[in-house]
C-alpha positions as YAML, in Angstrom:
chain: A
units: angstrom
residues:
- id: 1
  name: MET
  ca: [0.13, 0.10, -0.01]
- id: 2
  name: LEU
  ca: [0.98, 3.33, -0.75]
- id: 3
  name: ASN
  ca: [2.04, 5.67, 2.28]
- id: 4
  name: THR
  ca: [0.33, 9.03, 1.37]
- id: 5
  name: ASP
  ca: [1.61, 10.82, 4.41]
- id: 6
  name: ARG
  ca: [4.61, 12.23, 2.79]
- id: 7
  name: PRO
  ca: [4.88, 13.77, -0.12]
- id: 8
  name: THR
  ca: [6.79, 11.38, -2.95]
- id: 9
  name: ARG
  ca: [10.18, 13.14, -4.15]
- id: 10
  name: ALA
  ca: [11.71, 11.90, -7.44]
- id: 11
  name: SER
  ca: [14.70, 9.97, -7.30]
- id: 12
  name: SER
  ca: [18.11, 10.37, -8.26]
- id: 13
  name: SER
  ca: [17.79, 7.93, -10.89]
- id: 14
  name: ASP
  ca: [14.53, 9.70, -12.12]
- id: 15
  name: HIS
  ca: [16.98, 13.08, -12.32]
- id: 16
  name: ALA
  ca: [19.63, 11.79, -13.76]
- id: 17
  name: LEU
  ca: [17.11, 10.35, -16.72]
- id: 18
  name: LEU
  ca: [15.43, 13.68, -16.80]
- id: 19
  name: LEU
  ca: [18.90, 14.80, -17.55]
- id: 20
  name: LYS
  ca: [19.64, 12.27, -20.30]
- id: 21
  name: VAL
  ca: [16.44, 12.96, -22.25]
- id: 22
  name: ARG
  ca: [17.08, 16.81, -22.03]
- id: 23
  name: GLN
  ca: [20.56, 16.28, -23.69]
- id: 24
  name: ARG
  ca: [19.31, 13.71, -26.16]
- id: 25
  name: LEU
  ca: [16.59, 16.86, -27.36]
- id: 26
  name: VAL
  ca: [19.34, 18.86, -27.71]
- id: 27
  name: THR
  ca: [22.06, 16.81, -29.34]
- id: 28
  name: ALA
  ca: [19.69, 14.55, -31.78]
- id: 29
  name: GLY
  ca: [18.95, 17.97, -33.86]
- id: 30
  name: TYR
  ca: [14.74, 17.79, -33.45]
- id: 31
  name: GLN
  ca: [13.34, 21.00, -35.05]
- id: 32
  name: PRO
  ca: [10.66, 23.20, -33.89]
- id: 33
  name: GLY
  ca: [7.26, 21.69, -34.00]
- id: 34
  name: GLN
  ca: [8.45, 18.42, -34.54]
- id: 35
  name: ALA
  ca: [6.96, 15.38, -32.59]
- id: 36
  name: LEU
  ca: [9.01, 13.64, -30.27]
- id: 37
  name: PRO
  ca: [9.70, 10.03, -30.95]
- id: 38
  name: THR
  ca: [9.54, 8.62, -27.39]
- id: 39
  name: GLY
  ca: [9.70, 5.12, -27.97]
- id: 40
  name: LEU
  ca: [12.95, 6.01, -30.10]
- id: 41
  name: ILE
  ca: [13.88, 8.10, -27.75]
- id: 42
  name: ALA
  ca: [13.46, 5.30, -24.88]
- id: 43
  name: HIS
  ca: [15.54, 3.16, -27.33]
- id: 44
  name: HIS
  ca: [18.43, 4.92, -27.47]
- id: 45
  name: LEU
  ca: [18.91, 5.68, -24.19]
- id: 46
  name: GLN
  ca: [18.19, 2.39, -23.41]
- id: 47
  name: ALA
  ca: [15.86, 3.19, -20.46]
- id: 48
  name: ASN
  ca: [11.76, 2.42, -20.14]
- id: 49
  name: LEU
  ca: [9.27, 3.86, -21.94]
- id: 50
  name: PRO
  ca: [7.43, 4.83, -19.21]
- id: 51
  name: ALA
  ca: [10.08, 6.35, -17.37]
- id: 52
  name: VAL
  ca: [11.15, 7.91, -20.59]
- id: 53
  name: LYS
  ca: [7.51, 9.68, -21.07]
- id: 54
  name: GLN
  ca: [7.53, 10.70, -16.88]
- id: 55
  name: ALA
  ca: [10.56, 12.57, -17.91]
- id: 56
  name: ILE
  ca: [9.48, 14.23, -21.48]
- id: 57
  name: ALA
  ca: [6.09, 15.24, -19.12]
- id: 58
  name: GLU
  ca: [8.55, 16.86, -16.34]
- id: 59
  name: LEU
  ca: [10.10, 18.88, -19.43]
- id: 60
  name: ALA
  ca: [6.78, 19.72, -20.69]
- id: 61
  name: ARG
  ca: [5.78, 21.05, -17.01]
- id: 62
  name: ALA
  ca: [8.97, 23.19, -17.51]
- id: 63
  name: ARG
  ca: [7.87, 24.44, -20.90]
- id: 64
  name: LYS
  ca: [10.80, 22.67, -22.69]
- id: 65
  name: VAL
  ca: [8.59, 21.05, -24.63]
- id: 66
  name: GLU
  ca: [5.00, 20.97, -25.39]
- id: 67
  name: PHE
  ca: [2.12, 18.79, -25.22]
- id: 68
  name: ARG
  ca: [-0.54, 18.98, -28.03]
- id: 69
  name: PRO
  ca: [-3.64, 17.04, -27.28]
- id: 70
  name: ASN
  ca: [-4.16, 17.76, -31.30]
- id: 71
  name: GLY
  ca: [-0.95, 17.70, -32.55]
- id: 72
  name: GLU
  ca: [-0.09, 17.11, -36.46]
- id: 73
  name: HIS
  ca: [0.53, 13.66, -35.66]
- id: 74
  name: GLY
  ca: [-1.95, 13.14, -32.97]
- id: 75
  name: PRO
  ca: [-1.73, 13.82, -29.07]
- id: 76
  name: GLY
  ca: [1.82, 13.56, -27.89]
- id: 77
  name: TYR
  ca: [5.26, 16.07, -27.14]
- id: 78
  name: TYR
  ca: [6.44, 18.14, -29.88]
- id: 79
  name: MET
  ca: [9.59, 20.58, -29.60]
- id: 80
  name: PRO
  ca: [8.44, 23.95, -28.94]
- id: 81
  name: ALA
  ca: [8.48, 26.63, -31.33]
- id: 82
  name: PRO
  ca: [11.13, 29.26, -31.11]
- id: 83
  name: HIS
  ca: [10.36, 32.07, -29.22]
- id: 84
  name: ARG
  ca: [9.22, 34.94, -31.23]
- id: 85
  name: PRO
  ca: [10.27, 38.59, -30.31]
- id: 86
  name: ASN
  ca: [6.80, 40.83, -29.39]
- id: 87
  name: SER
  ca: [5.90, 42.43, -32.89]
- id: 88
  name: LEU
  ca: [6.98, 45.93, -31.89]
- id: 89
  name: ALA
  ca: [10.25, 45.46, -31.24]
- id: 90
  name: ARG
  ca: [10.13, 44.03, -34.65]
- id: 91
  name: HIS
  ca: [9.68, 47.27, -36.08]
- id: 92
  name: GLY
  ca: [11.84, 48.84, -33.94]
- id: 93
  name: VAL
  ca: [9.26, 50.15, -31.00]
- id: 94
  name: ARG
  ca: [10.72, 49.69, -27.69]
- id: 95
  name: ALA
  ca: [9.02, 50.30, -24.64]
- id: 96
  name: ARG
  ca: [9.99, 53.19, -22.34]
- id: 97
  name: TYR
  ca: [10.03, 52.64, -18.74]
- id: 98
  name: SER
  ca: [9.85, 55.26, -16.25]
- id: 99
  name: ALA
  ca: [11.34, 55.04, -12.56]
...
C-alpha cells in the first residue's frame, strides 16, 4: 500500500534520466514543431518507455517541450516553436520605462 503521509520525491535515477532525455533532445537535432518519438528516445537511452514519458512530461511542465492534444501527428509531445519577439520590437519600437 502506498504511504500518502509524505510527499513523494523524485529519485536520483529519475533526475539522471531527465538530464539524459533533455541532453538527447538537444543533441538529436529535433526541429521546432517536430513530434518527439518517445519510443525511439527510450530505445536510444536504453531506458523503459514509461520512465522516458514521465521525464518528457516533466520537461513539458518546465516548458522545455510542448504537449499538444491535437498535434499534427496526434496527441503527444513536440519540440516548442522558437520564441518570437514582440511584433513591436520587430519594427524598432521599444518600450519606455520610467522610474
